Tab-separated table of C-alpha atoms and ligand atoms in Angstrom:
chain	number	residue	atom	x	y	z
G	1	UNK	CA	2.383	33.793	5.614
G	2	UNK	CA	2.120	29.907	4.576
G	3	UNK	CA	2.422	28.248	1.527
G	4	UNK	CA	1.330	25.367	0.324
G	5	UNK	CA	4.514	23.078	0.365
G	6	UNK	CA	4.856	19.904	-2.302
G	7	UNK	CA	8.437	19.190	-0.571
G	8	UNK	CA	8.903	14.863	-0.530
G	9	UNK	CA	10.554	15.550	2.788
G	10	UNK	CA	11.107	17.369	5.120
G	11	UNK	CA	7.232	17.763	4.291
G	12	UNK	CA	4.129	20.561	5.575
G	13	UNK	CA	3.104	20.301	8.674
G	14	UNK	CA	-0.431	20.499	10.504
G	15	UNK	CA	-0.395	24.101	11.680
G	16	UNK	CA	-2.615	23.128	14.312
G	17	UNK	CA	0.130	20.780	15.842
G	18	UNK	CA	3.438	24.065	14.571
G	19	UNK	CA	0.679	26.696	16.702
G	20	UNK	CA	0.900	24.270	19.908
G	21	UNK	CA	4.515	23.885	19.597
G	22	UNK	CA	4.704	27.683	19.155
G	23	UNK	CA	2.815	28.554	22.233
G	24	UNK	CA	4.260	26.043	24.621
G	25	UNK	CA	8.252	26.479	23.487
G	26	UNK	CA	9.367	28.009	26.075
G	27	UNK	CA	7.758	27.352	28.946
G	28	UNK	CA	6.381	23.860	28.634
G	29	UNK	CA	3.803	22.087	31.241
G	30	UNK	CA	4.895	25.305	33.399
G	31	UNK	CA	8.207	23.619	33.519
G	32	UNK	CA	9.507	27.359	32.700
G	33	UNK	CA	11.760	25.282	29.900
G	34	UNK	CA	10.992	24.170	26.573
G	35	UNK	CA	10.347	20.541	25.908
G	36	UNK	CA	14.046	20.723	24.289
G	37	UNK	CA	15.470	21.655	27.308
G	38	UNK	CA	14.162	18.991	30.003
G	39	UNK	CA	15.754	15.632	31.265
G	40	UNK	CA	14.628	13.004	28.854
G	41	UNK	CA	14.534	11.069	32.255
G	42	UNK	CA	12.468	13.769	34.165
G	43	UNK	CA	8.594	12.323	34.758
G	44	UNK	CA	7.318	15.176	32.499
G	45	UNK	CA	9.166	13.765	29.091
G	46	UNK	CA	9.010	10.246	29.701
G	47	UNK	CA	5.078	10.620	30.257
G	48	UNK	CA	5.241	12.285	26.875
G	49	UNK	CA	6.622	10.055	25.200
G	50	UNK	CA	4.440	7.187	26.521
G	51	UNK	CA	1.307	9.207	25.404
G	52	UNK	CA	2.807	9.703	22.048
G	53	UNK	CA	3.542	5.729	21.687
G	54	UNK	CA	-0.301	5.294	23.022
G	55	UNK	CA	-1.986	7.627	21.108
G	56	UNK	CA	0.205	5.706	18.217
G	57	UNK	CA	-0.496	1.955	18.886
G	58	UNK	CA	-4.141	3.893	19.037
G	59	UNK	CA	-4.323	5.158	15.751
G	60	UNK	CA	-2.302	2.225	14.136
G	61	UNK	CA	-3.915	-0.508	16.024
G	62	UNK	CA	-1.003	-1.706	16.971
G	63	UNK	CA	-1.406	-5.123	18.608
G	64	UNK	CA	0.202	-5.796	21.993
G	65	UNK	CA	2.760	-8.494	20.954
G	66	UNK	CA	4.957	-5.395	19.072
G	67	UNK	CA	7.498	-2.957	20.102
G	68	UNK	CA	7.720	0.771	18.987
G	69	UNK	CA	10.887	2.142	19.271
G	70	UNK	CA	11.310	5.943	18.787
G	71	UNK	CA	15.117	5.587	17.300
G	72	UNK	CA	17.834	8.081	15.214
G	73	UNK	CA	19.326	8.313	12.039
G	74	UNK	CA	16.605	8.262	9.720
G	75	UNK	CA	15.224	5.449	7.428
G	76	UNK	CA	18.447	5.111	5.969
G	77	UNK	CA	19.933	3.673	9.259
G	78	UNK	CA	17.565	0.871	9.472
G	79	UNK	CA	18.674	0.177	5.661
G	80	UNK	CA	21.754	-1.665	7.850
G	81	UNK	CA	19.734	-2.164	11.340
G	82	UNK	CA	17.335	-4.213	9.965
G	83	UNK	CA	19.680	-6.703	8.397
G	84	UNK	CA	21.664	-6.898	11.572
G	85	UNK	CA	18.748	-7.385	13.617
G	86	UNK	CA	16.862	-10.087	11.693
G	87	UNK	CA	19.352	-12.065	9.947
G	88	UNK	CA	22.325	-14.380	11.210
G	89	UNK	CA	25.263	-14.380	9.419
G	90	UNK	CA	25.379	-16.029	6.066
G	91	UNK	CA	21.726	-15.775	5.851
G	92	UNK	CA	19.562	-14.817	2.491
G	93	UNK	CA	17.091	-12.048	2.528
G	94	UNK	CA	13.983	-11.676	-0.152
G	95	UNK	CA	13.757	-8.238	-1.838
G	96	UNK	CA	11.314	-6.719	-3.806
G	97	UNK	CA	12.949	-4.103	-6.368
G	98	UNK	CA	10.870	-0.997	-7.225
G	99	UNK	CA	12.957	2.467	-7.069
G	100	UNK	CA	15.633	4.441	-5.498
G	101	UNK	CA	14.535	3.814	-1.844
G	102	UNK	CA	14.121	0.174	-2.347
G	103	UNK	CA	17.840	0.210	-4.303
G	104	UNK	CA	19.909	1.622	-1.198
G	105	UNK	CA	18.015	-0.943	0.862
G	106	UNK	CA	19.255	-3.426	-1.054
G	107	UNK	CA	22.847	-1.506	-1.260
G	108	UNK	CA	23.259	-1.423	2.517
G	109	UNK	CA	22.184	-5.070	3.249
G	110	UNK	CA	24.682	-6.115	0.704
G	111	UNK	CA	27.052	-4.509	2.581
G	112	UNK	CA	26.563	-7.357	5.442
G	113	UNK	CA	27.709	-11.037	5.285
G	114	UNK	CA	23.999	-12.171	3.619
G	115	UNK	CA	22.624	-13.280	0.156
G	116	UNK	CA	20.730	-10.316	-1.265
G	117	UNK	CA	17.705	-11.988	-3.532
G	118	UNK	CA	16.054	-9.916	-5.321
G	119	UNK	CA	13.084	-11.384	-6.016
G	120	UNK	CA	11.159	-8.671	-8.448
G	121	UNK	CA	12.528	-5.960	-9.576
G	122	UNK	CA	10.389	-3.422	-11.737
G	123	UNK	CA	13.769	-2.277	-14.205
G	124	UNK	CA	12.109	-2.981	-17.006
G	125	UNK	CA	9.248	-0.185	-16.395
G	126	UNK	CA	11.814	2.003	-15.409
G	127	UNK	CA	10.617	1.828	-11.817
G	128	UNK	CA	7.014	2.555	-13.057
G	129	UNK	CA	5.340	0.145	-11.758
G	130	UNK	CA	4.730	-2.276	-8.960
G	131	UNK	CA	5.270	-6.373	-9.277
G	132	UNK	CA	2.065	-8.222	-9.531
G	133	UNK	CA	0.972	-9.899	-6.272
G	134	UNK	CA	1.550	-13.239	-7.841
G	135	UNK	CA	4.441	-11.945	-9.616
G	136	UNK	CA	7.262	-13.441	-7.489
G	137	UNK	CA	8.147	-16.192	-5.150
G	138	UNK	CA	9.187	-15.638	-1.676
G	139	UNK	CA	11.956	-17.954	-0.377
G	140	UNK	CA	10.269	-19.941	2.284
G	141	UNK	CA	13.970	-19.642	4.235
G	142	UNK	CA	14.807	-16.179	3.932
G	143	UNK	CA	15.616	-14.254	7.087
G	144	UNK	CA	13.064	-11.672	5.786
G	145	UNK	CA	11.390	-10.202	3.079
G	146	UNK	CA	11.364	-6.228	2.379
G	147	UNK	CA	9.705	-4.011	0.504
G	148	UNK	CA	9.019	-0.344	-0.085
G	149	UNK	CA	5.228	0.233	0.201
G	150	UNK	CA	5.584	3.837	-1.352
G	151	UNK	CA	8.404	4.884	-3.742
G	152	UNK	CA	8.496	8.765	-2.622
G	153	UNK	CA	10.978	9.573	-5.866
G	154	UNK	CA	9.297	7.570	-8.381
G	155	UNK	CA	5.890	7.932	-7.075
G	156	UNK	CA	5.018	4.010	-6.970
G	157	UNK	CA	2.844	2.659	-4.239
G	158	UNK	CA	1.787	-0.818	-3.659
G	159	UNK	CA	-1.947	-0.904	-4.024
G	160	UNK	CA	-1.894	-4.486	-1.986
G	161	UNK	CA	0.382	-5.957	0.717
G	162	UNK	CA	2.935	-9.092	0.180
G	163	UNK	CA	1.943	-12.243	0.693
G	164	UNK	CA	5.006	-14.162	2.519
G	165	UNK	CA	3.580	-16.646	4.584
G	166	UNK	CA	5.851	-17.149	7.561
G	167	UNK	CA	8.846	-15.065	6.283
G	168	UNK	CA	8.544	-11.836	8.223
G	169	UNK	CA	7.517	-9.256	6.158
G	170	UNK	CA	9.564	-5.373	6.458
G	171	UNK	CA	8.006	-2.182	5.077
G	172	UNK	CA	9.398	1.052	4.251
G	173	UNK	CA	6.782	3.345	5.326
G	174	UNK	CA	8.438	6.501	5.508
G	175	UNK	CA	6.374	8.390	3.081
G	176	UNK	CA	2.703	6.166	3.828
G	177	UNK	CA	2.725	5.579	7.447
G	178	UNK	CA	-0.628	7.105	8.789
G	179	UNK	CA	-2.029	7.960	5.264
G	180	UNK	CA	-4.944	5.430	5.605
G	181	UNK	CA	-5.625	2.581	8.055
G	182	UNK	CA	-3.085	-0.391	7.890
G	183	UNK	CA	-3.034	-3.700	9.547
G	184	UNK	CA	-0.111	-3.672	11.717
G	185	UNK	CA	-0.474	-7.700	12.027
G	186	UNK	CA	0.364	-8.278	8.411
G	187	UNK	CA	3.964	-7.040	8.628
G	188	UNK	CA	6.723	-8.145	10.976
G	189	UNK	CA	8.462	-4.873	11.268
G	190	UNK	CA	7.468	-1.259	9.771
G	191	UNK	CA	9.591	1.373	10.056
G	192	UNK	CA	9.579	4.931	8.717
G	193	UNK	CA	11.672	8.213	8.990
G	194	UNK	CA	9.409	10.988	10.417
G	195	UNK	CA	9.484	13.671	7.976
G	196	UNK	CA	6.979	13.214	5.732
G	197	UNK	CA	3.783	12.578	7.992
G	198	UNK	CA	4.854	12.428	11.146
G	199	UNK	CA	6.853	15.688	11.981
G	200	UNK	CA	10.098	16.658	12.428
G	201	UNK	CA	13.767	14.786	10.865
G	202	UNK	CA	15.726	12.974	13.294
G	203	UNK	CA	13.241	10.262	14.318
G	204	UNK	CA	12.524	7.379	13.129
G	205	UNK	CA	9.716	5.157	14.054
G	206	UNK	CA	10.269	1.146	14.003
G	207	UNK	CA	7.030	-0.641	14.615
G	208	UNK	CA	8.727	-4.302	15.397
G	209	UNK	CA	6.820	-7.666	16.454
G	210	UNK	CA	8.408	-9.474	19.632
G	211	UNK	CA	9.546	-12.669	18.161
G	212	UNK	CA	12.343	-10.579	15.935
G	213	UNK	CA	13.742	-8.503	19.057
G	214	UNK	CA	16.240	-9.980	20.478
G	215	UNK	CA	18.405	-11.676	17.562
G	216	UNK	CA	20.995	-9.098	16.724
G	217	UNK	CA	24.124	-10.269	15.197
G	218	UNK	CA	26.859	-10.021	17.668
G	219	UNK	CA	28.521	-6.754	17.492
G	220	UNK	CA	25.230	-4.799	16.733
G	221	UNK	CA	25.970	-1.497	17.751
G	222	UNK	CA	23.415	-0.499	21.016
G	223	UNK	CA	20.985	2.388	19.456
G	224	UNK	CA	20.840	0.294	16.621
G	225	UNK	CA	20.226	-3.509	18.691
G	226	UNK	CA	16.348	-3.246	19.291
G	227	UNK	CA	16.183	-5.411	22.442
G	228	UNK	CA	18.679	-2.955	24.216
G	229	UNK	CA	16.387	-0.195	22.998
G	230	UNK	CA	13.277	-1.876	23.547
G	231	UNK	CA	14.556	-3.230	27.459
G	232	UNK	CA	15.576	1.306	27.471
G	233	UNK	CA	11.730	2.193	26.340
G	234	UNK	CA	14.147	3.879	23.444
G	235	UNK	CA	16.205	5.611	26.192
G	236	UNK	CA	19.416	3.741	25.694
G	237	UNK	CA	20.756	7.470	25.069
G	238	UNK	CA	19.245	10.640	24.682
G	239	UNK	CA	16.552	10.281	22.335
G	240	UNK	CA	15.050	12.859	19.665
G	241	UNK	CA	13.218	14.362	22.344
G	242	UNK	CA	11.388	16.879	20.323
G	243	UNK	CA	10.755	15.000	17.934
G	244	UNK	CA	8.629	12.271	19.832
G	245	UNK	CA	6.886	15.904	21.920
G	246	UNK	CA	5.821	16.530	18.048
G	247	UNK	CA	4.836	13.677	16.943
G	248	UNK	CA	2.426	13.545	19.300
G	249	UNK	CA	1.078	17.162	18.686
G	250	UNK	CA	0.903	15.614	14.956
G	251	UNK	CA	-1.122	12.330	16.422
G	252	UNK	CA	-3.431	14.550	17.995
G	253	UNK	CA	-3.599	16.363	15.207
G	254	UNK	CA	-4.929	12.987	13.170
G	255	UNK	CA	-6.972	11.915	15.713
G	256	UNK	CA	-8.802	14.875	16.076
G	257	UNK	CA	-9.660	14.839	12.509
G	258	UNK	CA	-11.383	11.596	12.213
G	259	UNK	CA	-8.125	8.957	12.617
G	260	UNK	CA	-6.780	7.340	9.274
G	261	UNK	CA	-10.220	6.694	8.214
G	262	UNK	CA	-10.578	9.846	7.445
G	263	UNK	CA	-7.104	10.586	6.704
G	264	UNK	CA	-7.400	8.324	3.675
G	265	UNK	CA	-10.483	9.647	2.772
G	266	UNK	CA	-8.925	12.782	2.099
G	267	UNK	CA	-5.904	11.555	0.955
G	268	UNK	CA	-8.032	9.599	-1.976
G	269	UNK	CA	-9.691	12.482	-2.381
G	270	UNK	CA	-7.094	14.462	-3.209
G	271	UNK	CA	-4.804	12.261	-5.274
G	272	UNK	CA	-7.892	11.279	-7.134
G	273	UNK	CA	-8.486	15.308	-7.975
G	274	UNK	CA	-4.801	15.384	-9.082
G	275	UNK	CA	-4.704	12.584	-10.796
G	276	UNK	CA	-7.722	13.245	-12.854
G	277	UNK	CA	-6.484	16.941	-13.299
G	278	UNK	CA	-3.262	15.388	-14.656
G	279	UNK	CA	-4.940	13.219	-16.927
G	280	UNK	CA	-7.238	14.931	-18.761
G	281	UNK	CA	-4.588	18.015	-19.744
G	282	UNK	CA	-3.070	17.640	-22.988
G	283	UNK	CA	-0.174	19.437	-21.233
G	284	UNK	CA	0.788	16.758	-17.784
G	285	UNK	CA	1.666	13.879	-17.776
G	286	UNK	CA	2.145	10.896	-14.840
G	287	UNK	CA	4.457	8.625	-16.095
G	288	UNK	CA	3.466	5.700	-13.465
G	289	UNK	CA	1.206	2.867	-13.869
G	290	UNK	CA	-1.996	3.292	-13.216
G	291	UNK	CA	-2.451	0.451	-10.651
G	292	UNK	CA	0.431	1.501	-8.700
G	293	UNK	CA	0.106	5.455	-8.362
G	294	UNK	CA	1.094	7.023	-5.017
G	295	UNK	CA	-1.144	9.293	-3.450
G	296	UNK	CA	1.196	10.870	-1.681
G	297	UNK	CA	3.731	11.791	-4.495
G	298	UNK	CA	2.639	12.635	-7.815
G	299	UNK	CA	5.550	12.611	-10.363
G	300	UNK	CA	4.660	14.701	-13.481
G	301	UNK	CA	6.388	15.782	-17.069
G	302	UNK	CA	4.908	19.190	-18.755
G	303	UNK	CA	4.807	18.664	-22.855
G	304	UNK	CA	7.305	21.117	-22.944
G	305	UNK	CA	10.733	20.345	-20.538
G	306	UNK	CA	12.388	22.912	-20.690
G	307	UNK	CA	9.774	24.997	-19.124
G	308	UNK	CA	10.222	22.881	-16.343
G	309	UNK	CA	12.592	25.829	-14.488
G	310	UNK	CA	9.776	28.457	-15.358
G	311	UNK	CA	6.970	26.124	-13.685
G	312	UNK	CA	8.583	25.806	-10.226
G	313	UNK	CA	9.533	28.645	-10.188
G	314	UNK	CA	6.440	30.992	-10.950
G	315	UNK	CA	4.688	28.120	-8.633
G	316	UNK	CA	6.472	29.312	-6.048
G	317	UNK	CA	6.108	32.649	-6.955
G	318	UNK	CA	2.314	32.096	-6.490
G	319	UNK	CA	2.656	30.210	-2.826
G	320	UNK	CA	3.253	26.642	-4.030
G	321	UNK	CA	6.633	25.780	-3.162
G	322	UNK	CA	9.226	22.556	-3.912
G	323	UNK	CA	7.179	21.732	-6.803
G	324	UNK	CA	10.431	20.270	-8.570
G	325	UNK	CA	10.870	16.624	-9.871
G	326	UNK	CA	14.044	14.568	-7.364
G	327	UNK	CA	16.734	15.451	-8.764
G	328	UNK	CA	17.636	12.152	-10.495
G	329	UNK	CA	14.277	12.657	-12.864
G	330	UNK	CA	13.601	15.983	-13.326
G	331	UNK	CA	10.153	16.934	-14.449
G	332	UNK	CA	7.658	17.636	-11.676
G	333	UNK	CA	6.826	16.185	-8.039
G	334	UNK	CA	4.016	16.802	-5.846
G	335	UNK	CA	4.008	15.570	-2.613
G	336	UNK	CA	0.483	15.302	-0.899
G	337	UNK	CA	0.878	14.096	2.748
G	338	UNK	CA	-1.601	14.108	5.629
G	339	UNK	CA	-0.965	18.562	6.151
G	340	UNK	CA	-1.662	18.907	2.782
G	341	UNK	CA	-5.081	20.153	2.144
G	342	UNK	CA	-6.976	19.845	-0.595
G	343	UNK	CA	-7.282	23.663	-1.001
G	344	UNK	CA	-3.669	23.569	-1.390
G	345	UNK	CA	-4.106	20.609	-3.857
G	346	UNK	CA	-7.073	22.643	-5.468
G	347	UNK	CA	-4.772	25.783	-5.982
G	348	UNK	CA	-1.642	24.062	-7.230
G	349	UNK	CA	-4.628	22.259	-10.238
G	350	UNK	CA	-5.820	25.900	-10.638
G	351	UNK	CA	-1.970	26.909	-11.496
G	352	UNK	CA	-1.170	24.214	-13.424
G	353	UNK	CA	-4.296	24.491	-15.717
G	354	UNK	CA	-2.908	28.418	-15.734
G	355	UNK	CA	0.288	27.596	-16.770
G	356	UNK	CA	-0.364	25.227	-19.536
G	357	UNK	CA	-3.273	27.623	-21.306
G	358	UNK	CA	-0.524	30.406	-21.267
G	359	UNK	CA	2.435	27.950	-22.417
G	360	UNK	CA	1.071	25.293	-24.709
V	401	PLP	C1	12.704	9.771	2.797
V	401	PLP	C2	12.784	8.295	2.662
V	401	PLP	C3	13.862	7.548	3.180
V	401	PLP	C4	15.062	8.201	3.813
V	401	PLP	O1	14.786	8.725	5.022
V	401	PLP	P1	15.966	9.398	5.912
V	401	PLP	O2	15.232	9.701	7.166
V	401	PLP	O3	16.448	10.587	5.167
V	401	PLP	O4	17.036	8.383	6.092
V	401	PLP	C5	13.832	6.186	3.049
V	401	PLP	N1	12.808	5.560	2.448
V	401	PLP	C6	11.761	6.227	1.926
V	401	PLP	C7	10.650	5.489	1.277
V	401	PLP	C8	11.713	7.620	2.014
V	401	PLP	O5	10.670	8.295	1.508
């Protein structure tokens, strides 16, 4: 049986794409092996992982004059790859402040020989809220200037992107990336871990224009220098090989369902339900700003905390599972990616509306 799944990450899954996985594992492309089990090198994998960068750049629109690199290590590794890659020694980088992701990107690049300036930063809201887009100044000499699209713990998204003019800009779109169309152009480097919309941990996607491969500090180590995995087609070493086979199951999965057009169609859709669910209770509450609410996380506080315990738990009781708030805030979390449909968002409105009629 299947629940509907709120987890922030690792997230749901499109059956469709779990199903394929399930009746190719082990004996794949008559191989009489499962995908796990071939030579990354073999013609079979590497085909599949060109098809799964295609069907990618595809989707994306990625224009020709950018690399993607299928890497390791999560989101959290580019936290110190990115600063290596991009920035010479001694150099400043621009920040934009708005939650916990956005703090231990700004933790690990202060690790590094570089001036950390952080340009907004959204303390006062208590990380409710997003800076406005003529809120801050971007240092016309820093190396770079990063930002966290969508705040998966605090449930803050950027309803615009940056302006930096000819400072490259870097994204953090490990819980957005292919939740509505994007243009690739704006942004000099994207990156995002894969388990939230794009399938399995232990890949991470970096999305990087040409013109910023190739400058990494000396003593960069290799799986984390992008021009040796770039010049490797991201086969420096072994890479997440199952990971890449299902995120392309998952890409197929978006395409056939319209592409991100449609994806953010029904990813409106349903935050907009949940949202307006939320705000007309007298029980829920969303504690973010309306401008800036994610739809992919929704953060929310019952009137009465400390039934908090009793909610996730008869949730999950009733099918709806990981409904709990990060562990840093408590309360409530929802998380709404791409396999979430809005039957599951539908049932999990039904339950709330349930619980706070027999609680209030
Ligand atoms: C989940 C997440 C990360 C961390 O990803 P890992 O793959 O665990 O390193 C970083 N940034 C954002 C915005 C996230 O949602």
């Amino acid at each position: 049986m299947r629940v509907y799944n709120f987890s922030a990450g690792p997230a749901m899954l499109p059956l469709a794409a779990l199903e394929q996985a399930r009746a190719e594992l082990t004996d794949w492309q008559g191989s009489g092996m499962s995908v796990m089990e071939v030579s990354h090198r073999g013609k079979a994998f590497v085909a599949c992982a060109a098809e799964t960068e295609a069907l990618l750049r595809e989707l994306l629109g990625v224009p020709s004059n950018y690399k993607v690199l299928f890497l390791q290590g999560g989101a959290t590794t580019q936290f110190s790859a990115i600063p290596w890659n991009l920035s010479a020694a001694g150099a400043s980088i621009n920040v934009l402040h708005t939650g916990q992701w956005s703090a231990k990107a700004i933790k690990a690049a202060r690790q590094q020989d570089l001036t950390v300036d952080v340009i907004a930063d959204e303390a006062a809201t208590g990380y409710s809220t997003t800076p406005a887009a003529d809120g801050f100044r971007v240092d016309p000499t820093a190396a770079y200037l990063h930002y966290t699209p969508n705040e998966t713990i605090g449930g803050v998204e950027f309803g615009y992107v940056p302006e930096s003019g000819d400072v490259p800009l870097v994204a953090d779109m490990s819980s957005t990336i292919l939740s509505r169309p994007i243009d690739v152009s704006k942004f000099g480097l994207i990156y995002a871990g894969a388990q939230k919309n794009m399938g399995p941990s232990g890949l991470c996607v970096v999305i990087v224009r040409d013109d910023l491969v190739g400058r990494a500090r000396p003593g960069t180590p290799g799986p984390l220098d992008y021009a040796a995995m770039a010049e490797s087609d991201s086969m420096l070493n072994t890479p997440p090989t199952f990971g890449v086979y299902l995120l392309g199951l998952i890409l197929a999965w978006v395409k056939e369902s319209g592409g991100l057009t449609a994806m953010g169609e029904r990813n409106r859709a349903k935050a907009e339900l949940l949202y307006r669910a939320i705000d007309t209770s007298e029980y829920y509450r969303n504690p973010v700003a309306l401008d800036s609410r994610s739809w992919m996380n929704v953060p929310f506080i019952g009137a009465r905390p400390e039934l908090d315990k009793t909610f996730v738990s008869e949730a999950a009781e009733a099918g709806l599972t990981n409904l709990a708030g990060h562990r840093s805030v408590g309360g409530m979390r929802a998380s709404i990616y791409n396999a979430m449909p809005i039957e599951g968002v539908q049932a999990l409105i039904d339950f709330m509306t349930d619980f706070a009629r027999r609680n209030a």
